XYZ file of C-alpha atoms in Angstrom:
655
model
C -22.934 47.984 29.423
C -19.514 46.820 30.396
C -18.476 50.286 32.771
C -19.451 50.681 36.191
C -19.669 54.377 35.580
C -22.300 54.011 33.171
C -24.130 51.157 35.391
C -23.770 53.683 38.370
C -25.504 56.717 36.243
C -28.249 53.805 35.473
C -28.401 53.060 39.190
C -29.135 56.822 39.928
C -31.817 56.903 37.097
C -34.148 54.248 38.858
C -33.206 55.677 42.367
C -34.834 58.944 40.648
C -37.828 56.978 39.029
C -38.542 55.240 42.111
C -38.656 58.066 43.911
C -36.055 57.126 46.592
C -32.310 57.833 47.831
C -31.542 54.025 47.484
C -32.591 51.766 44.962
C -35.203 49.585 46.496
C -38.406 48.457 45.498
C -40.239 45.214 44.953
C -39.663 42.995 42.267
C -42.952 43.493 40.787
C -42.687 47.138 40.761
C -39.804 46.372 37.992
C -42.292 44.896 35.786
C -41.584 42.711 32.320
C -40.235 40.003 34.246
C -42.885 37.788 34.466
C -41.253 34.728 33.460
C -38.077 35.310 35.198
C -39.815 35.475 38.564
C -42.932 33.086 38.107
C -41.869 30.063 40.090
C -41.155 32.947 42.931
C -43.575 32.627 45.940
C -45.660 35.700 46.232
C -44.199 36.888 49.140
C -40.850 37.551 47.594
C -42.077 39.411 44.413
C -43.733 41.934 47.411
C -40.716 41.979 49.643
C -38.409 45.361 49.436
C -35.344 44.712 47.499
C -32.386 46.571 46.934
C -31.379 46.402 43.494
C -27.469 46.751 42.423
C -24.886 45.714 40.495
C -26.777 45.987 37.604
C -29.872 47.720 36.079
C -33.310 46.623 35.091
C -33.037 49.089 31.940
C -31.775 46.897 29.196
C -27.858 46.976 29.174
C -26.100 43.936 30.898
C -23.225 44.664 33.412
C -20.606 42.594 34.823
C -21.032 40.523 37.563
C -19.796 42.403 40.524
C -17.060 41.963 42.050
C -16.319 40.611 45.779
C -15.620 44.151 47.086
C -18.939 45.099 45.416
C -21.154 42.412 46.737
C -19.571 43.468 50.276
C -20.554 46.313 49.870
C -24.123 45.824 48.750
C -24.497 43.357 51.385
C -23.875 46.225 54.032
C -26.457 48.830 52.604
C -29.081 46.449 52.253
C -28.158 45.123 56.172
C -28.098 49.045 56.810
C -31.622 49.588 55.237
C -32.954 46.442 56.832
C -33.657 45.288 53.247
C -33.568 41.361 53.272
C -33.094 40.891 49.429
C -30.878 42.110 47.026
C -31.433 41.462 43.218
C -28.043 42.029 40.711
C -29.725 42.231 37.019
C -29.025 41.030 33.750
C -25.490 39.211 34.404
C -24.203 37.470 31.421
C -24.012 33.907 32.174
C -20.606 34.012 30.369
C -19.300 36.204 33.129
C -16.961 34.573 36.575
C -19.970 34.929 38.812
C -18.233 32.689 41.406
C -18.274 35.979 44.333
C -22.361 36.216 43.341
C -22.754 32.670 44.310
C -20.773 32.375 47.587
C -22.889 35.430 48.300
C -25.589 32.942 48.123
C -27.642 34.147 45.436
C -29.536 32.455 42.995
C -29.390 32.496 39.535
C -33.129 33.065 37.511
C -32.694 32.764 34.079
C -34.495 35.509 31.967
C -34.374 36.515 28.647
C -31.184 37.051 26.403
C -29.818 40.038 25.281
C -29.552 41.030 21.017
C -27.768 42.544 19.134
C -27.904 43.487 15.586
C -24.306 43.185 14.056
C -23.943 45.245 10.375
C -20.742 44.097 9.274
C -21.750 45.687 5.796
C -24.195 47.669 3.790
C -27.106 47.472 5.769
C -29.726 46.082 2.935
C -27.256 43.141 2.425
C -26.831 42.565 5.397
C -30.462 41.997 6.272
C -30.548 40.565 2.985
C -28.802 37.616 3.534
C -29.753 37.359 7.541
C -33.789 37.652 7.728
C -34.260 36.803 3.739
C -35.223 38.974 0.746
C -38.552 38.786 1.795
C -38.444 39.858 5.133
C -36.233 42.647 3.942
C -39.058 43.996 1.863
C -41.271 43.921 4.535
C -38.748 46.196 6.743
C -38.303 48.347 3.828
C -42.059 48.665 3.109
C -42.829 49.471 6.813
C -40.238 52.627 6.350
C -41.168 54.064 3.430
C -44.952 53.876 4.990
C -43.985 55.616 8.228
C -41.596 57.641 6.452
C -44.464 59.330 4.408
C -45.924 59.828 7.889
C -43.939 60.973 10.405
C -40.150 62.731 10.786
C -37.158 61.415 12.589
C -35.650 62.972 14.946
C -32.658 62.628 16.754
C -32.365 65.222 20.047
C -28.928 65.250 22.466
C -30.366 64.656 26.234
C -27.912 67.268 27.078
C -30.372 69.791 24.760
C -33.354 68.459 26.381
C -34.036 71.581 28.687
C -35.108 73.742 25.251
C -37.308 70.749 23.932
C -40.041 70.735 26.634
C -42.553 69.462 24.212
C -40.571 66.214 23.572
C -39.808 65.591 27.591
C -43.281 65.571 28.220
C -44.108 63.334 24.980
C -41.528 60.405 25.977
C -42.965 60.498 29.024
C -46.493 60.554 28.212
C -46.156 57.973 26.253
C -43.903 55.537 28.631
C -46.689 56.021 31.174
C -49.123 55.216 29.105
C -47.024 51.870 28.111
C -46.646 51.365 31.783
C -50.252 50.927 32.018
C -50.788 48.662 29.001
C -48.119 46.255 30.229
C -50.047 45.726 33.881
C -49.424 48.574 35.735
C -46.343 48.309 37.124
C -44.378 51.769 37.931
C -43.042 53.943 34.978
C -38.963 53.462 34.957
C -38.949 56.036 32.579
C -40.818 59.222 34.127
C -39.871 62.708 33.865
C -37.455 62.381 37.150
C -35.732 59.126 35.986
C -35.129 61.535 32.376
C -34.303 64.698 34.498
C -31.449 62.627 36.282
C -30.367 60.901 33.146
C -29.847 63.888 31.184
C -27.916 65.893 34.360
C -25.551 62.536 34.484
C -22.491 60.729 32.877
C -24.551 59.148 30.283
C -26.377 62.305 29.136
C -23.471 63.470 25.920
C -23.702 59.797 24.565
C -27.655 59.784 24.814
C -29.928 60.776 22.513
C -33.816 60.947 22.858
C -35.311 59.904 19.191
C -38.710 61.078 18.399
C -41.424 60.757 15.620
C -43.621 63.227 14.738
C -46.866 63.491 12.589
C -47.116 67.123 11.766
C -47.265 68.656 15.622
C -48.243 64.971 17.066
C -45.280 62.789 19.112
C -46.492 59.484 17.872
C -42.797 57.338 19.297
C -39.907 58.366 21.468
C -36.890 56.218 23.012
C -33.692 56.884 23.804
C -30.285 55.623 22.322
C -27.214 55.377 24.207
C -23.404 55.320 22.383
C -21.498 52.974 23.948
C -18.258 54.061 25.841
C -15.984 51.900 23.034
C -18.018 54.351 20.730
C -18.606 51.329 18.270
C -22.486 50.445 18.893
C -25.916 52.300 20.059
C -27.783 50.647 23.082
C -31.530 50.808 21.749
C -32.580 51.863 25.932
C -36.201 52.132 25.383
C -39.310 53.361 23.461
C -43.056 53.617 23.768
C -45.630 54.859 20.629
C -48.852 55.679 20.471
C -50.940 52.816 19.124
C -53.838 55.415 18.953
C -52.645 57.134 15.946
C -53.029 56.032 12.527
C -48.798 55.925 12.005
C -48.754 53.208 14.332
C -50.505 50.690 12.254
C -47.562 50.248 10.173
C -45.403 48.804 12.249
C -43.829 52.032 13.581
C -41.330 49.961 15.708
C -39.723 47.564 12.988
C -39.752 51.055 10.958
C -37.934 52.907 13.089
C -35.074 49.856 13.412
C -34.396 49.576 10.176
C -34.157 53.539 10.220
C -31.766 52.758 13.403
C -29.496 50.759 11.742
C -28.736 52.429 8.341
C -28.660 55.585 11.130
C -25.532 53.406 12.309
C -23.791 52.309 9.910
C -24.132 56.144 8.475
C -21.984 57.070 11.521
C -19.560 54.023 11.315
C -21.192 51.788 13.960
C -20.819 48.485 13.846
C -23.833 46.878 16.232
C -26.899 47.951 17.443
C -28.475 46.659 20.914
C -31.763 45.888 21.298
C -32.079 44.700 24.621
C -33.703 41.625 25.854
C -35.716 38.901 24.065
C -35.743 35.714 22.608
C -34.708 34.523 19.261
C -37.652 33.867 17.631
C -39.005 37.084 18.311
C -35.659 38.978 17.388
C -33.924 37.384 14.825
C -36.512 38.280 11.873
C -35.638 41.770 13.264
C -31.798 41.068 12.385
C -30.389 39.946 15.359
C -27.332 38.117 15.254
C -26.227 37.825 19.105
C -27.953 36.122 22.131
C -26.287 36.330 24.916
C -27.961 34.292 27.818
C -28.601 36.398 30.718
C -29.705 35.624 34.289
C -30.712 37.750 37.235
C -29.481 37.004 40.595
C -31.253 37.173 43.430
C -30.920 36.651 47.409
C -33.893 36.069 49.538
C -34.955 33.988 52.666
C -35.734 31.206 51.884
C -33.943 30.443 47.960
C -31.108 27.722 48.254
C -27.948 29.093 46.574
C -26.854 26.527 43.977
C -23.715 23.912 43.887
C -20.755 25.223 41.852
C -20.264 24.870 38.440
C -17.341 22.910 37.195
C -15.106 25.691 35.144
C -14.292 23.189 32.022
C -16.167 20.176 30.141
C -14.724 16.572 31.420
C -12.693 15.371 29.130
C -13.455 11.883 27.577
C -11.660 8.767 28.034
C -10.838 8.608 24.596
C -8.409 11.801 24.599
C -4.745 11.281 23.931
C -2.419 11.136 27.114
C -0.746 14.709 26.223
C -4.215 16.312 25.899
C -5.357 15.264 28.969
C -2.427 17.951 30.699
C -3.025 20.780 28.522
C -6.028 23.645 28.773
C -7.573 24.825 25.900
C -5.111 27.227 23.723
C -4.742 31.020 24.640
C -7.915 33.047 23.911
C -10.414 30.035 23.088
C -10.525 29.783 27.305
C -12.738 32.915 26.751
C -14.772 31.804 24.247
C -17.957 32.289 25.958
C -17.242 35.952 26.948
C -19.081 38.719 24.245
C -16.412 41.536 23.407
C -18.697 43.694 21.407
C -19.241 46.078 23.600
C -15.688 46.146 25.423
C -12.534 47.953 24.508
C -10.056 45.453 23.698
C -6.402 46.435 24.876
C -5.276 42.729 24.949
C -4.310 41.523 21.690
C -1.708 43.578 20.054
C -3.680 44.543 17.085
C -3.754 47.477 15.007
C -6.056 49.940 16.056
C -5.742 52.488 12.517
C -7.072 49.666 10.168
C -10.819 48.857 10.989
C -12.245 45.131 11.659
C -10.352 43.385 9.304
C -7.089 44.209 11.653
C -9.278 42.055 14.178
C -8.995 38.786 15.818
C -12.150 36.817 14.348
C -15.220 36.200 17.106
C -14.345 32.382 19.344
C -17.877 32.549 20.589
C -19.638 30.416 18.270
C -22.542 28.854 20.844
C -25.092 31.178 19.372
C -24.660 30.041 16.187
C -24.159 26.003 16.961
C -27.588 26.350 18.294
C -28.309 28.035 14.843
C -27.257 25.170 12.854
C -28.705 22.554 15.308
C -32.165 23.853 15.071
C -31.608 24.331 11.165
C -30.913 20.822 10.582
C -33.446 19.179 13.031
C -36.442 20.337 10.600
C -34.551 18.174 7.951
C -35.826 14.979 7.377
C -33.220 11.903 8.437
C -32.279 13.796 11.703
C -33.873 12.361 14.452
C -32.565 13.378 17.687
C -30.651 16.219 16.220
C -32.669 18.779 18.433
C -31.776 17.101 21.985
C -28.268 18.486 21.145
C -26.855 21.574 22.510
C -23.791 23.458 21.692
C -22.016 21.807 23.593
C -21.792 18.671 21.454
C -20.620 20.624 18.227
C -17.012 22.076 17.323
C -16.660 24.033 13.843
C -13.494 23.281 12.186
C -11.885 24.842 9.226
C -13.572 22.621 7.023
C -14.381 18.759 7.155
C -10.998 17.948 6.816
C -9.529 20.005 9.424
C -11.793 17.940 11.731
C -10.045 14.975 10.569
C -6.840 16.108 11.418
C -8.135 17.644 15.079
C -9.062 14.057 15.801
C -6.986 12.211 15.252
C -4.489 14.553 17.267
C -6.630 14.645 19.673
C -7.861 11.438 20.181
C -4.896 8.937 18.851
C -1.551 8.058 19.955
C 2.053 7.870 17.772
C 1.540 3.495 17.036
C -2.188 3.642 17.662
C -4.218 2.013 14.644
C -6.142 3.811 12.370
C -8.444 2.285 10.228
C -10.114 3.317 6.980
C -12.132 1.587 3.911
C -11.179 1.918 0.886
C -11.747 3.793 -2.467
C -12.814 6.287 0.281
C -11.332 9.788 0.617
C -7.351 9.808 0.677
C -6.495 12.457 3.251
C -7.668 10.528 6.365
C -4.763 8.205 5.595
C -2.261 11.212 4.654
C -2.919 12.989 7.572
C -3.013 9.555 9.848
C 0.338 8.974 8.020
C 1.872 12.190 9.371
C 1.061 11.417 12.977
C 2.262 8.601 13.062
C -0.529 6.399 13.131
C -0.269 2.885 11.295
C -2.572 2.932 8.839
C -5.114 -0.177 8.240
C -6.823 -0.660 5.077
C -10.636 -2.520 5.366
C -12.109 -2.079 1.407
C -15.351 -2.005 1.036
C -16.653 -4.887 -0.347
C -20.201 -5.923 -2.316
C -21.551 -4.660 -6.059
C -22.106 -1.226 -4.946
C -18.981 -0.720 -2.942
C -21.631 -0.368 0.132
C -20.751 -3.050 2.862
C -18.229 -3.195 5.875
C -15.942 -5.787 6.183
C -16.675 -5.423 10.345
C -14.888 -8.428 11.665
C -11.575 -7.266 9.594
C -11.960 -4.600 11.540
C -13.483 -5.580 14.644
C -9.731 -7.828 14.513
C -7.810 -5.100 13.911
C -8.715 -3.235 16.770
C -8.377 0.301 15.668
C -8.248 3.278 17.976
C -10.143 5.240 15.246
C -12.037 3.690 12.502
C -12.899 6.915 9.743
C -16.211 5.949 7.512
C -17.350 8.009 4.466
C -20.777 7.662 4.290
C -22.151 8.712 1.486
C -18.836 7.452 0.159
C -16.597 9.415 -1.711
C -15.554 8.740 -4.993
C -18.408 6.110 -5.168
C -21.896 7.742 -3.939
C -23.366 4.635 -2.380
C -24.686 4.283 1.634
C -23.004 2.128 4.126
C -25.809 -0.574 5.706
C -26.492 1.147 8.685
C -27.011 -2.248 10.564
C -23.285 -2.698 10.065
C -22.591 0.299 11.517
C -24.144 0.574 14.415
C -22.500 -3.358 14.999
C -18.921 -1.141 14.648
C -20.425 1.294 17.562
C -21.759 -1.790 19.649
C -18.762 -4.205 19.781
C -15.602 -1.721 18.915
C -13.459 -0.571 21.335
C -12.273 2.217 19.593
C -13.990 5.179 17.966
C -15.905 5.429 14.750
C -16.067 8.707 13.020
C -18.850 8.950 10.334
C -17.870 11.886 7.716
C -21.253 12.883 6.278
C -20.070 15.591 4.059
C -22.550 14.252 1.527
C -25.620 13.224 3.009
C -27.975 15.801 2.702
C -28.335 14.672 -0.951
C -29.199 11.427 0.405
C -33.028 10.014 1.671
C -31.580 7.781 4.234
C -31.045 9.148 7.754
C -27.859 11.342 9.095
C -25.944 9.545 12.554
C -26.044 12.607 13.421
C -28.667 12.323 16.191
C -26.725 9.479 17.922
C -23.826 11.309 18.856
C -25.323 11.358 22.420
C -25.947 7.531 22.681
C -22.757 6.453 21.404
C -20.159 8.142 23.520
C -17.612 6.616 20.355
C -19.008 8.340 17.806
C -17.889 11.415 16.233
C -19.746 12.799 12.802
C -18.282 15.077 10.371
C -20.318 17.700 8.246
C -19.340 20.531 5.801
C -21.049 23.368 4.669
C -18.798 22.872 1.444
C -21.595 20.999 -0.423
C -25.214 21.479 -0.273
C -24.640 24.479 1.546
C -22.813 26.085 -1.158
C -19.759 27.660 1.483
C -17.316 25.997 -0.053
C -15.376 29.283 0.135
C -15.989 30.009 4.229
C -14.335 26.743 4.433
C -17.058 25.968 7.270
C -16.704 21.990 9.025
C -18.443 20.687 11.714
C -18.013 18.013 14.658
C -20.447 16.717 16.213
C -19.794 14.423 19.125
C -20.171 14.174 23.087
C -19.120 17.117 24.810
C -16.092 15.693 26.396
C -14.539 14.532 22.924
C -15.236 18.430 21.505
C -13.594 19.595 24.733
C -10.494 17.165 23.752
C -10.853 18.584 20.094
C -10.477 22.186 21.464
C -7.686 22.170 23.191
C -5.474 20.789 19.325
C -7.876 23.244 17.900
C -5.474 26.608 16.642
C -7.810 29.400 17.527
C -8.851 32.214 15.428
C -9.272 29.303 12.472
C -13.188 30.244 11.993
C -13.023 33.750 10.539
C -15.791 36.927 11.382
C -16.568 36.696 7.679
C -17.022 32.942 7.122
C -18.842 32.793 10.827
C -21.639 35.742 8.944
C -21.777 33.663 5.902
C -22.796 30.835 7.501
C -25.076 32.465 9.825
C -26.901 34.032 6.764
C -27.275 30.742 5.255
C -28.748 28.915 7.844
C -31.344 31.507 8.399
C -32.195 31.372 4.806
C -32.554 27.897 3.793
C -34.664 27.552 1.318
C -32.155 28.536 -1.601
C -30.245 26.119 -0.206
C -33.474 23.012 0.498
C -34.384 24.222 -3.596
C -31.087 23.388 -4.749
C -30.860 19.999 -3.248
C -33.639 19.041 -4.698
C -32.537 20.162 -8.311
C -29.208 18.628 -7.724
C -31.516 15.248 -6.939
C -33.397 15.564 -9.901
C -30.652 16.212 -12.481
C -28.431 13.703 -10.864
C -31.328 10.941 -11.412
C -31.806 12.292 -14.755
C -27.339 12.202 -15.890
C -27.233 9.011 -14.129
C -30.170 7.599 -16.724
C -28.516 9.561 -19.441
C -24.811 7.951 -18.702
C -26.108 4.200 -18.266
C -27.688 4.265 -22.049
C -24.513 5.679 -23.238
C -22.091 3.511 -25.288
C -18.801 5.345 -23.706
C -20.186 4.115 -20.089
C -19.590 0.800 -18.682
C -21.563 0.999 -15.718
C -23.473 4.058 -13.562
C -22.960 3.224 -9.816
C -25.920 4.318 -7.666
C -25.520 7.696 -5.368
C -26.578 9.473 -2.432
C -24.958 12.390 -3.163
C -23.964 15.157 -6.017
C -21.994 12.841 -8.325
C -22.009 9.842 -9.947
C -19.408 7.564 -10.436
C -19.022 5.734 -13.217
C -17.215 2.893 -14.783
C -16.028 3.877 -18.565
C -15.594 0.965 -21.533
C -12.421 3.146 -22.996
C -11.257 5.112 -19.837
C -7.909 6.359 -20.949
C -9.473 7.925 -24.421
C -12.416 9.317 -22.634
C -10.447 10.964 -20.238
C -8.095 12.943 -23.106
C -11.720 13.221 -24.667
C -13.005 15.707 -21.717
C -9.482 17.333 -21.169
C -9.704 18.423 -24.849
C -13.126 19.880 -24.132
C -12.175 21.731 -21.197
C -14.193 19.599 -18.637
C -12.488 18.375 -15.620
C -13.758 15.551 -13.413
C -11.842 13.511 -11.275
C -10.095 10.473 -12.422
C -10.394 7.478 -10.136
C -8.503 5.336 -12.101
C -5.897 4.679 -9.401
C -8.391 3.340 -7.098
C -10.943 1.826 -9.012
C -9.400 0.785 -12.608
C -11.395 2.190 -15.627
C -13.612 4.699 -13.060
C -14.431 8.690 -12.672
C -16.201 10.720 -10.347
C -18.690 13.604 -12.126
C -20.073 15.899 -10.369
C -23.617 17.164 -11.109
C -23.097 20.631 -12.458
C -26.219 22.726 -13.896
C -27.900 21.620 -17.208
C -25.766 23.755 -19.472
C -22.611 21.851 -18.173
C -24.001 18.351 -17.951
C -25.200 18.467 -21.760
C -21.340 19.765 -22.021
C -20.653 16.269 -20.699
C -22.806 14.247 -22.910
C -21.230 15.705 -26.010
C -17.610 15.444 -25.130
C -18.333 11.782 -24.088
C -20.152 10.820 -27.462
C -16.602 12.076 -29.101
C -14.448 9.944 -27.753
C -16.841 6.335 -28.770
């Protein structure tokens, strides 16, 4: 929760739960924080602590301002309490005042949010997969046959004593199961909540089997009216209905309720991504508890921005990250945003895209780290990655951010033509060093090094040829060259040879470009990826136009990355069809040569180039005519069996 009045209300609830005028208790009494407090001295765990600035309940609160911390310190001194805890502060908040006051951060679990940009089943199918959705629906159906779904406004709790009693009893039993710590949702706490500032926005969820309450919880509508906080729940695990995974079934019903009420998200509280993703969570915001205790040393202040790379162009070193992108790590889902000058009457399409893509970056790195040939990727962080509007946007960004007019750019034709195109637009001289060898897979490294380019752009696997470069030559350029080496890996998922992505931390002059347009089937989402050391990524970010990565694209990317099985199946099918087509074309009388390919296309030299191209056009088949780059050639994308059969038929007509 991001409003001080809401946090104050929860502070009063905590005091009531503790039976005290002030929220003072031991850390051990708070419960559920064993991991965050594990390294602390036992004396610290048992010492009285003033809880302030936040709440031990699930919602987060802003980092306290200096005057709030001064007041908190004054209260601690008056109470003769040596320790202060400010729990659940987002790591993205400005924590300078906390550091200055001598509080120390203790990492805890992230807060987890389920965003609902569309119908619940469609969102969950894309996010967790059809199998997991089937399980959610099955649990929901089984539970719905046995128990009711009731929502009781907290303001009406006085007339529903049975619900209050059941809620308190179930939470008492839950506290006993989790180590016997104090129950923070006892009768006094519930009464205080029902008469406080949150009462009008809070409901009790009750699930009953006949007259027996088997689950009770609380939900609160956010102050911006756009989402729900799922504050707590407790289950009677001895009841037969609990066998159907009652919690999961309730979450599914809660998502449906939120969506039907026009809400956009459900806040699930804290958890780890591995456990919460299968429940539909797609936003994970890192949190810290901040503790002042005798003997705990305050951490050193951290820099506000990532240090720039030495490769940053001179104009880039003097400018910050543009506009709102400076605040990209600050979540906005639970705020009232009156800063963007957009229409409040035309729905979410009138809002700017989310700028915080750190969790999505981690998801991408985690996903590709499991693929063959991606050793070292697991060691990279979100700071090594920048999302771009397609990989071609990454080329433009890096040339603008890392090269100044007059500095040379080396390309290795035949290659993707937009490399040279963008370089010319930016007044960067282009040096052509053609590929050599029978398969056009060898670099003339000595010519490249002699040209001393600021940037060398390699397409590997190559487009349009489809072959891979000699890795020893690529490493030679990285080690001996003074400039940057950019490797465009748009087609690397189709190759059985390793990616260079895991080497970006090892080589400060390496940038790897990736795309989700090819193997991942998201060309319409326009999602490219630049992987490099954080200092290079920071330079690219200073040039990038904010808001280029739309919410729709982010949702599509996240859903695809978390359900990668169809992608991997598609890659296997394309490889098999590519090999079959390569054999068929190699024996075809219209074809002179089929080049080896580690992509999803084949580069073919034809006997009667013009006639074949004309015949294909007449047959309604479009292939890439590469005859201007390499005489008598074309590039053929691997299609499905029907499309490939049509191509072979059309070729036969041209003989």
